[in-house]
Amino acid sequence: MLGLADCNNFFVSCERVFKPSLAGRPVVVLSNNDGCVISRSNEAKALGIKMGEPVFKIMDLVRNSDVKVFSSNYVLYGDMSRRVMDSIRNMVPAIEVYSIDEAFIDFSGVSTEKLKVMGEAISRVTRRDTGIPISMGISHTKTLAKIASRLSKKYPRLNNSCFLEKDSDIRKVLSTFPVEDVWGIGRRYAKMLRNNGINTALDFCNASPEWVKSKMSIVGLKTWKELHQESCITFEDSVDDKKQICTSRSFSKELSNIEDIYQAVSYFASNCSEKLRKQKGVCSQIQVFILTNYFREDMPQCYQSIVVPIETATDSTLQLVKISCRALEQIYNPLFSYKKAGVIFSQISKKEETTGNIFCDFEVAKHTNLMSALDDVNIKYGRNTLVMAAQGVEKIKAFSNHLSKRYTTSWDDIIEVKI
Ligand SMILES: [Mg+2]
């Protein structure tokens, strides 16, 4: 059996741990630069605040209903996530961290009788240890475990854990579960399925495997099999290395000076390089894009993008930053003010499987050593301790007017208790 532990309204829950007065009140957390809503408490959901909604659209609601607003505090969320995962790891045979707020659990070897109790215990103990509420789902496959965890979130009487085992129960659940909410279906396929009269997960199960494969390829068939209790997505499968790595961000104000945009692009490229090395990859294509603020109707608008091939695939921040900046020069136009930029690395392959270039093998070795020193320093002393000069001395400041403290990672921000 497989489980999924999913933190409820994770970012909001992290804020609530250190501000218990927020319990029972509408709370939202905003994306970078305080742009859109990315996490909502149940009370905020009940007010009709949608996921991804731009904050300016809900300002009236925020004022009238006293919604508490937070900027995203990724240092805090990252550390709380680590604590949640550690707590779960202590109680189960094996876990696979799937995202910042989700982990799959391998329950092989645990008896069915024990599982029901265990699910509830994991949720209770994690809540006690970290303050974060989680919803457990346990079933035969990852896709079914995902569905089970959704149910435990929806029905409080399940005690934060839903164990979906029997055929009849599974069919009953699938018959009311919207097909677009099934893990792995995606918006595009959901539309196609709906057009073909397939509205629920059960309708999808009742389609023939040949039809599913012809319309949705082998990936769709995997989902179909998973719903039929045949486990196809193994632990390794879902931690596949990324085929594309992207970093993009809005600036806190419009930038028209290329020197400023250089810094942003260098920062994004070095961020991507770090992620690239983490998955032991090298990339041979870079895309850089810049765009203006399309909310500013009074200003000229443009979106510029360029794709640059790299002759010898690399993971060196030095080279990748340089190439990204040269690419920026080709698309930058001083007549525009830019609001956002981004860098995308693609054509990623495994470093060990890549053939070197006989003319620059020495260079590659030099860069490899330098990069591992760079990564070591940044792991030990914190991200961005050592950066490329091109990134500028001052880090790109995001708008975050509602930022909470870094309660768990900074001595200066440690929580104060008044007695
Ligand atoms: Mg979640």
Tab-separated table of N, CA and C in Angstrom, residues 3 26 57 70 84 89 93 161 180 211-212 221 272 288 297 315 337 342 374 398:
chain	number	residue	atom	x	y	z
A	3	GLY	N	0.957	5.659	0.538
A	3	GLY	CA	0.264	6.769	1.186
A	3	GLY	C	0.706	8.101	0.622
A	26	PRO	N	-9.774	34.447	8.149
A	26	PRO	CA	-9.337	34.349	6.744
A	26	PRO	C	-7.899	34.840	6.580
A	57	LYS	N	-7.344	42.682	-7.058
A	57	LYS	CA	-8.760	42.386	-7.308
A	57	LYS	C	-9.524	42.066	-6.027
A	70	PHE	N	-0.183	37.865	3.856
A	70	PHE	CA	1.255	37.669	4.061
A	70	PHE	C	1.991	37.590	2.732
A	84	VAL	N	8.365	18.837	8.861
A	84	VAL	CA	7.236	17.935	8.614
A	84	VAL	C	7.741	16.605	8.053
A	89	ARG	N	9.037	10.840	8.422
A	89	ARG	CA	10.090	9.842	8.169
A	89	ARG	C	10.338	8.960	9.396
A	93	PRO	N	8.222	3.221	6.972
A	93	PRO	CA	9.363	2.527	6.382
A	93	PRO	C	10.157	3.395	5.391
A	161	SER	N	-7.404	11.151	7.899
A	161	SER	CA	-6.787	10.040	7.182
A	161	SER	C	-7.852	9.195	6.507
A	180	GLU	N	-10.996	16.033	-14.051
A	180	GLU	CA	-9.870	16.976	-14.143
A	180	GLU	C	-9.045	17.036	-12.854
A	211	TRP	N	-8.576	2.865	-26.166
A	211	TRP	CA	-9.023	4.233	-26.469
A	211	TRP	C	-8.174	5.244	-25.698
A	212	VAL	N	-7.959	4.957	-24.413
A	212	VAL	CA	-7.163	5.876	-23.580
A	212	VAL	C	-5.764	6.032	-24.157
A	221	LEU	N	-2.461	6.095	-20.167
A	221	LEU	CA	-2.745	4.696	-19.847
A	221	LEU	C	-2.243	4.339	-18.442
A	272	CYS	N	19.330	28.794	-11.858
A	272	CYS	CA	19.072	27.606	-12.690
A	272	CYS	C	20.286	26.676	-12.688
A	288	VAL	N	16.157	33.098	-23.010
A	288	VAL	CA	16.031	34.276	-22.144
A	288	VAL	C	14.844	35.084	-22.646
A	297	GLU	N	-1.356	50.267	-19.289
A	297	GLU	CA	-1.849	50.531	-20.634
A	297	GLU	C	-1.286	51.822	-21.212
A	315	ASP	N	27.471	22.812	-17.082
A	315	ASP	CA	26.728	23.096	-15.849
A	315	ASP	C	27.418	24.237	-15.087
A	337	SER	N	10.411	49.828	-20.953
A	337	SER	CA	10.669	49.577	-19.534
A	337	SER	C	10.179	48.175	-19.235
A	342	GLY	N	13.145	36.270	-17.454
A	342	GLY	CA	13.288	34.880	-17.045
A	342	GLY	C	14.333	34.159	-17.868
A	374	LEU	N	31.848	26.357	-5.039
A	374	LEU	CA	30.775	27.350	-4.921
A	374	LEU	C	29.557	26.744	-4.219
A	398	ALA	N	12.644	41.646	-3.851
A	398	ALA	CA	11.258	41.447	-4.249
A	398	ALA	C	10.391	42.344	-3.367
